[in-house]
Tab-separated table of C-alpha atoms in Angstrom:
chain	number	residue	atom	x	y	z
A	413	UNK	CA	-86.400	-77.277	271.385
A	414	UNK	CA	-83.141	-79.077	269.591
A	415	UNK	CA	-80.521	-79.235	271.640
A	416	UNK	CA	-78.729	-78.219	268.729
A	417	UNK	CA	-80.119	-74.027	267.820
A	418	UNK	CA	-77.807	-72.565	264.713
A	419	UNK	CA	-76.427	-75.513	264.194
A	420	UNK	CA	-77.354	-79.142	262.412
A	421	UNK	CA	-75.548	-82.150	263.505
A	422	UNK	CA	-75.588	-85.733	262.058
A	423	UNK	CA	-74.381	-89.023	261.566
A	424	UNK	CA	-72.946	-90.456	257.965
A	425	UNK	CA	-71.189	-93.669	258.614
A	426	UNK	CA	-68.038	-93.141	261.047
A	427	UNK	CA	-68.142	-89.555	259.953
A	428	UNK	CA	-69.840	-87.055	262.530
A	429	UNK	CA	-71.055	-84.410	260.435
A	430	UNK	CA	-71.515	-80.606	262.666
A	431	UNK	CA	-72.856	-77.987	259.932
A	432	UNK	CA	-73.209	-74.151	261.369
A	433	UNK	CA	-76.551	-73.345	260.607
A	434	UNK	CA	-77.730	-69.667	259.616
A	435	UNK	CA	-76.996	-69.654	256.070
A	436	UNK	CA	-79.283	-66.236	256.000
A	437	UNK	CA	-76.133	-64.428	257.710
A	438	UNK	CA	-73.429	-66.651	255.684
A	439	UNK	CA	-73.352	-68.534	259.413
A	440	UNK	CA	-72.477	-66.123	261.266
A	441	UNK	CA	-71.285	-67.058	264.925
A	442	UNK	CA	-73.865	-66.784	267.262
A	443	UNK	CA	-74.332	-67.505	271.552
A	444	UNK	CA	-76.541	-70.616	270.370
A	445	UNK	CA	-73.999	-71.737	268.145
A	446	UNK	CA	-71.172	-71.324	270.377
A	447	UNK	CA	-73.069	-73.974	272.630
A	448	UNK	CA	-74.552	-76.197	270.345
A	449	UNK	CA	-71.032	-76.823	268.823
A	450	UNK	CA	-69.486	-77.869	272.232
A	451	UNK	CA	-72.682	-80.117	272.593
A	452	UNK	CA	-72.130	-81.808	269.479
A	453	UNK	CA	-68.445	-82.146	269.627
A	454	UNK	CA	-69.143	-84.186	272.907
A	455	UNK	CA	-71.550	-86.254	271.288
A	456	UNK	CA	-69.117	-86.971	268.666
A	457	UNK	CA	-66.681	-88.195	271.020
A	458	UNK	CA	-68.723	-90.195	273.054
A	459	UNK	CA	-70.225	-91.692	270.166
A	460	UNK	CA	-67.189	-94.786	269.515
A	461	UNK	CA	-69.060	-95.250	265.761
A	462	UNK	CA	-67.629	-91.538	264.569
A	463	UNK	CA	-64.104	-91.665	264.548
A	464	UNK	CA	-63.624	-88.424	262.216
A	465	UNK	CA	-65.505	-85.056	262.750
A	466	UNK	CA	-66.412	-82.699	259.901
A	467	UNK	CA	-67.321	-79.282	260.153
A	468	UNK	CA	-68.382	-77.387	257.630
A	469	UNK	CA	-71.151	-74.451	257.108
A	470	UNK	CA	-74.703	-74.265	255.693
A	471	UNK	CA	-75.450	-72.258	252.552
A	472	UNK	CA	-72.504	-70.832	250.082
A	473	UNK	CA	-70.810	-69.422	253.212
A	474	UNK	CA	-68.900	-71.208	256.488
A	475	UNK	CA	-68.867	-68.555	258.932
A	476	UNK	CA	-68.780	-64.551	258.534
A	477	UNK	CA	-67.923	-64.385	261.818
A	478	UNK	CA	-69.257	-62.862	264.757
A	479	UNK	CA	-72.750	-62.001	264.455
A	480	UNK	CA	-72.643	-57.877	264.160
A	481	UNK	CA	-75.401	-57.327	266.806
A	482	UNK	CA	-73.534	-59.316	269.340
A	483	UNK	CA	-70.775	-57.098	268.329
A	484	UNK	CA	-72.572	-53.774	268.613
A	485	UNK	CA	-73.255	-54.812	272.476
A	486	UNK	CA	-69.952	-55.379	274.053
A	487	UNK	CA	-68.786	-52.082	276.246
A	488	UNK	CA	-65.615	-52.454	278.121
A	489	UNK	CA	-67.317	-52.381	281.494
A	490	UNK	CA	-69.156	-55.745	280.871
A	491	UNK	CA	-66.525	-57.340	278.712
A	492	UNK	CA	-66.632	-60.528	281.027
A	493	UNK	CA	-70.655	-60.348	280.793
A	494	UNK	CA	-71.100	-60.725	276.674
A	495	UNK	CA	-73.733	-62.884	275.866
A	496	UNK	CA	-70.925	-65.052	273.959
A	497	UNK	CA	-68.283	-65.294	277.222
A	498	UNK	CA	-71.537	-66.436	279.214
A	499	UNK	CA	-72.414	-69.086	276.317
A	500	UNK	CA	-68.705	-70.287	276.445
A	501	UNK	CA	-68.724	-69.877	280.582
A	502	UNK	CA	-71.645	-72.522	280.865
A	503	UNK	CA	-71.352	-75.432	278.311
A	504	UNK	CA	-68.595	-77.117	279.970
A	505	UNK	CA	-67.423	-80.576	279.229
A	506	UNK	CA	-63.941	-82.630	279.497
A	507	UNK	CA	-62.670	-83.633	276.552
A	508	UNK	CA	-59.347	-84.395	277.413
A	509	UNK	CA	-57.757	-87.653	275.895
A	510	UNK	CA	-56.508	-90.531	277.818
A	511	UNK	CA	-54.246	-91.487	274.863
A	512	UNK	CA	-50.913	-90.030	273.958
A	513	UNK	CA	-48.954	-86.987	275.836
A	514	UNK	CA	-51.315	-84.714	277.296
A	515	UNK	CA	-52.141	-81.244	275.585
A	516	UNK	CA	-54.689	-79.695	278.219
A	517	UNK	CA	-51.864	-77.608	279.771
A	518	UNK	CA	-50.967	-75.809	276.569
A	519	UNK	CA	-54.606	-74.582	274.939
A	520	UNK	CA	-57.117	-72.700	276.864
A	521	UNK	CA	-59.127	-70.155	275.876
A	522	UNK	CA	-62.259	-70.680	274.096
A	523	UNK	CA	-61.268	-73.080	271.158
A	524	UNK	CA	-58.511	-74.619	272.949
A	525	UNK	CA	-60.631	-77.784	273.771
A	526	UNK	CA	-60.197	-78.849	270.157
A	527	UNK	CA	-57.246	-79.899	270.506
A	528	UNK	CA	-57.675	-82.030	273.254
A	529	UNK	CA	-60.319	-84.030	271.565
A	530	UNK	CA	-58.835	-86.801	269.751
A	531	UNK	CA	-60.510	-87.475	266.802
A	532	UNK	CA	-59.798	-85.848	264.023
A	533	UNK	CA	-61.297	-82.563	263.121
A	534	UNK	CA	-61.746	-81.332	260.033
A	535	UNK	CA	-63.019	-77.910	258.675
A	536	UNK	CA	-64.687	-78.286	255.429
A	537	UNK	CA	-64.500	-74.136	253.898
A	538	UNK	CA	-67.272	-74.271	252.056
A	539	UNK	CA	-67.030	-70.470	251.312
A	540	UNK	CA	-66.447	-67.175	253.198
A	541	UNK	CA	-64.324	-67.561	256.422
A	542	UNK	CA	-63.979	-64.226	258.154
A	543	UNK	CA	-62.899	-62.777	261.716
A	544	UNK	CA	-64.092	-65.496	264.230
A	545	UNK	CA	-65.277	-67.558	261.801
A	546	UNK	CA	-61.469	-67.599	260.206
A	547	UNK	CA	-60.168	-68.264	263.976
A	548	UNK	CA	-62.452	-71.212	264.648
A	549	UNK	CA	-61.366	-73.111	261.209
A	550	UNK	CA	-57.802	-72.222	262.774
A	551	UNK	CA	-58.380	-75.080	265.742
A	552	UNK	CA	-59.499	-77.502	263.235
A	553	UNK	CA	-56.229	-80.124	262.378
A	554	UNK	CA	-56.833	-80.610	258.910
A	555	UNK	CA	-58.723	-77.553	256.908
A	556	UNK	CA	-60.230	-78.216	252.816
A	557	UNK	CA	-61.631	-75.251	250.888
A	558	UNK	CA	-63.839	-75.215	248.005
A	559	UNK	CA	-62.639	-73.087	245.299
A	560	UNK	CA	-65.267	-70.583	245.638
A	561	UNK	CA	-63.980	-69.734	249.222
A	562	UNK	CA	-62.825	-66.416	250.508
A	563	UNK	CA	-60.768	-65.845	253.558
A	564	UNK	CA	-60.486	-61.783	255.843
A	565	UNK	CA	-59.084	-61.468	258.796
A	566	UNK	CA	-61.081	-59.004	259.291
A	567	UNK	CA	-60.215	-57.743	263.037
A	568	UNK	CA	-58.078	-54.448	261.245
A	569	UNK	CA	-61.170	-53.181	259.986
A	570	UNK	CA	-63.157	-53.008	262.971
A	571	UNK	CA	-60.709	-51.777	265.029
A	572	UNK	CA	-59.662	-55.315	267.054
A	573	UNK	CA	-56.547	-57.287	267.264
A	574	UNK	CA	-55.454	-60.850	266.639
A	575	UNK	CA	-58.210	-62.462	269.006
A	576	UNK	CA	-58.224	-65.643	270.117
A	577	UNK	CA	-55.075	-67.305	269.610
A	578	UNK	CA	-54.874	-66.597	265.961
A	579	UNK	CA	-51.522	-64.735	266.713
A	580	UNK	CA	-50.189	-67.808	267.806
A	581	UNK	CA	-52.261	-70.109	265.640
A	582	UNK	CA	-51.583	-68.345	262.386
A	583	UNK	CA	-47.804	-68.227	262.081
A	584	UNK	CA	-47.513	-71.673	263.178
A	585	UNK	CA	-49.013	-72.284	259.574
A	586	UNK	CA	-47.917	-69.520	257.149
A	587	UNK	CA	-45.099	-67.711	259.351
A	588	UNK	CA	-45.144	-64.468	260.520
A	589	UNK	CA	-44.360	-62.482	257.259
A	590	UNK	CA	-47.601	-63.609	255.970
A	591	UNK	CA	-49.618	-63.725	259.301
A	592	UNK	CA	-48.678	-60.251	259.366
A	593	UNK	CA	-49.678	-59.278	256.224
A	594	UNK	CA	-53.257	-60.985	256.413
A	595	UNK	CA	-53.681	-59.590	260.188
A	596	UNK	CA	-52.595	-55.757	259.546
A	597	UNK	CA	-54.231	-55.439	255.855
A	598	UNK	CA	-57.612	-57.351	256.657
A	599	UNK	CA	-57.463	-58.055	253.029
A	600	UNK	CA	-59.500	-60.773	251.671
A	601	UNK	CA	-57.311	-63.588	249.838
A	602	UNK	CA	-58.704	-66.933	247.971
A	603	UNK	CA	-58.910	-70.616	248.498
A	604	UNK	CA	-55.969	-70.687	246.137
A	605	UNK	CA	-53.859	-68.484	247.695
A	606	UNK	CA	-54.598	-70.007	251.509
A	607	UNK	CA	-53.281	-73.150	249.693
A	608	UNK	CA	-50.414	-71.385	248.644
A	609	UNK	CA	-49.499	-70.830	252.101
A	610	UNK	CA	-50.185	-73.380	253.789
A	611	UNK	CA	-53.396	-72.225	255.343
A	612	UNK	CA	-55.679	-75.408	253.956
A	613	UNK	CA	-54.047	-78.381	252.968
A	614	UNK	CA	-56.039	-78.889	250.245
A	615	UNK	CA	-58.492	-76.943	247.468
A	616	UNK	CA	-61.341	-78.911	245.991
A	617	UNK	CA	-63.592	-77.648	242.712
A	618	UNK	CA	-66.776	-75.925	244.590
A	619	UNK	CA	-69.155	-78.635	242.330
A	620	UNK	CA	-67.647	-81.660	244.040
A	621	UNK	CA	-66.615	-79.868	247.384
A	622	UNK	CA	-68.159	-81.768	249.871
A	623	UNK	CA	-68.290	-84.903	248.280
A	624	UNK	CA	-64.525	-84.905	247.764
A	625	UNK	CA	-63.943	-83.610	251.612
A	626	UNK	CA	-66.256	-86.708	253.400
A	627	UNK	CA	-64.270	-88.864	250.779
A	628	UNK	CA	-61.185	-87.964	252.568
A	629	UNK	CA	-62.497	-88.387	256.075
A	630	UNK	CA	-64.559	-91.987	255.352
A	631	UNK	CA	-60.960	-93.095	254.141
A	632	UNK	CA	-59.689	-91.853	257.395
A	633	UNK	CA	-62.868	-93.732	259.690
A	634	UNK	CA	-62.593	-96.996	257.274
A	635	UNK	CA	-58.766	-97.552	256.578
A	636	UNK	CA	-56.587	-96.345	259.704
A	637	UNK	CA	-56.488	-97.309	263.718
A	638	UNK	CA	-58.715	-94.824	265.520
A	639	UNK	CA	-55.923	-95.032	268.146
A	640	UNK	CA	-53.100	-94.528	266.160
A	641	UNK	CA	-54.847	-91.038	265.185
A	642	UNK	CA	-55.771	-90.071	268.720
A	643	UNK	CA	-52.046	-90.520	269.928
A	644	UNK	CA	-50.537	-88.948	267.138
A	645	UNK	CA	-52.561	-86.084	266.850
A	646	UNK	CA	-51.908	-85.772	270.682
A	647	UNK	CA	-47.788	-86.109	269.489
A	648	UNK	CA	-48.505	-83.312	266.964
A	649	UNK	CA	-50.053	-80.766	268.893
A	650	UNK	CA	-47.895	-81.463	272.176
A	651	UNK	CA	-44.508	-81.640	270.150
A	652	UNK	CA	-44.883	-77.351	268.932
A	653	UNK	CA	-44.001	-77.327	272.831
A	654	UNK	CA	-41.557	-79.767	273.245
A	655	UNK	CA	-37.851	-80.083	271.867
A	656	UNK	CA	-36.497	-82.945	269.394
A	657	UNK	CA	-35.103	-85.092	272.338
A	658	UNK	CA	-38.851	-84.911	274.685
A	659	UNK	CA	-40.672	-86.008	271.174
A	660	UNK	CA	-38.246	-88.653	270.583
A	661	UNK	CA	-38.626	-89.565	273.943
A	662	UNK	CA	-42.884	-89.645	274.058
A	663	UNK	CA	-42.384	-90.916	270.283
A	664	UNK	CA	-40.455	-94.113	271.548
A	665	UNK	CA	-42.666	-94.615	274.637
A	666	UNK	CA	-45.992	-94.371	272.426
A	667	UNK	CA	-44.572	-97.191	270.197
A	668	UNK	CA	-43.623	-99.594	272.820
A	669	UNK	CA	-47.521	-99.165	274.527
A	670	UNK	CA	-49.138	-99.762	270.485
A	671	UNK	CA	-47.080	-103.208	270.250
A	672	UNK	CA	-48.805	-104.401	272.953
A	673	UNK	CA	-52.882	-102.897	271.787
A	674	UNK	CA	-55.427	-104.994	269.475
A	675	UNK	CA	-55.312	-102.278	266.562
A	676	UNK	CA	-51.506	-102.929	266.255
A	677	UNK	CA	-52.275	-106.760	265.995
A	678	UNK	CA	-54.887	-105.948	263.642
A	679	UNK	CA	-52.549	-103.856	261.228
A	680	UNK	CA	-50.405	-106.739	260.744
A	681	UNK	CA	-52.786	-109.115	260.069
A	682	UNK	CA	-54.703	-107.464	257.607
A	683	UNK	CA	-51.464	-106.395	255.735
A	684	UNK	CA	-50.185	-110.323	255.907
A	685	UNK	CA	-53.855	-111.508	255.106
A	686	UNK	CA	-54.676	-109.292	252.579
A	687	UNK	CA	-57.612	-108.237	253.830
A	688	UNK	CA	-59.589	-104.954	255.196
A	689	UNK	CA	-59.087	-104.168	258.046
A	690	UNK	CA	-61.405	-103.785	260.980
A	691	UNK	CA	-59.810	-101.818	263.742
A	692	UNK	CA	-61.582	-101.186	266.759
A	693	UNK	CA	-59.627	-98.362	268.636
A	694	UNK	CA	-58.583	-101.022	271.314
């Protein structure tokens, strides 16, 4: 059996490539799924040829979220015992990054690990994002939509709440007028709207989707210091808990340990050369 179930993961260049795989249910999230992605995610990191990570979903959809006969088996009494808490209770891994200020103490929960990881991550909205599936894409740092996608929250209509972190995740991005708005209504809005507010940072035409997204991440594997990316997006995520004067303070310490790392050396002397450059992450 692939170590990978509801889920396809490859290699295309320094682009790790994770696609959710059950295009039958528009992807919806699934036990097997909730594994496999932790299990690829560490194989992206410990692979030091991927330096950006895609994910993006099979089929016209990216994820419906969770998969309704999961749903229909929760009770209250076993809450702890749901098939996806045990899936996310035994693929453990640390994926906590040795570079820049340290996140780990500020995102738990299910998805929290994504931030610790420090490549890149980048959700690729191929088409409907809903509930869970909405939430996950939420964890990603960078999020593209093809203009075919639709966004729901989703968790009004079924009678839930803002799960997972979205009620903190959310208005980090849009605010809280519109967080609201999106959480209470469960209405469904459009790739151009999410743009709108902020929710993806960029819409591509659905024919060229794809092709314009891994575009946008082979720039970021070919043209920029692994390293540099792994500290900052460490700075980013670290500095929504920090005031001005503690990220000046990491800000200013980060800089003095790049002068002294290869990639730094390597910046200048492709600049002054004219040349590509070839940074290694060191």
């Amino acid at each position: 059996m692939s170590q990978y179930e509801d889920l396809i993961y490859e290699v295309k260049g320094r682009v790790g490539l994770i696609t959710l795989n059950r295009p039958d249910r528009l992807n919806a999230w699934t036990a097997a799924m909730e594994k496999s992605i932790k299990r690829a995610l560490a194989a992206a990191v410990q692979d030091d040829a991927v330096r950006v990570i895609v994910i993006t979903g099979a089929g016209r959809g990216f994820c419906a979220g969770a998969d309704m006969g999961l749903l229909q088996q929760i009770k209250p009494a076993n809450w702890e015992d749901r098939e996806l808490a045990q899936a996310t209770r035994e693929e453990t891994f640390d994926f906590r990054n040795d570079l820049g200020p340290d996140v780990t103490p500020h995102y738990g929960g299910r998805f929290g690990y994504l931030f610790q990881i420090r490549k890149p991550i980048i959700a690729a909205i191929n088409g409907p994002a809903a509930g869970l599936g909405l939430v996950f894409a939420l964890y990603a740092d960078m999020r593209f939509a093809g203009s075919d996608a639709k966004f729901t929250t989703a968790f009004a209509q079924r009678g839930l709440i803002a799960e997972h972190g979205i009620s903190w995740l959310l208005p980090h991005l849009v605010g809280p007028a519109h967080s609201l708005d999106l959480l209470l209504s469960a209405r469904k809005f459009t790739a151009a709207e999410a743009e709108r507010m902020g929710l993806v940072n960029k819409v591509f035409e659905q024919e060229t989707f794809m092709g314009a997204v891994m575009d946008y991440a082979t720039v970021l594997a070919e043209t920029v210091s692994p390293r540099s990316m792994a500290v900052m997006k460490a700075q980013i995520w670290k500095a929504l808990f920090q005031g001005f004067n503690e990220a000046l303070e990491v800000g200013d310490s980060e800089m003095q340990k790049s002068f002294g790392t290869a990639d730094f050396k390597e910046g200048v002397a492709h600049f002054v050369e004219k040349r590509k450059a070839n940074f290694t992450g060191k």
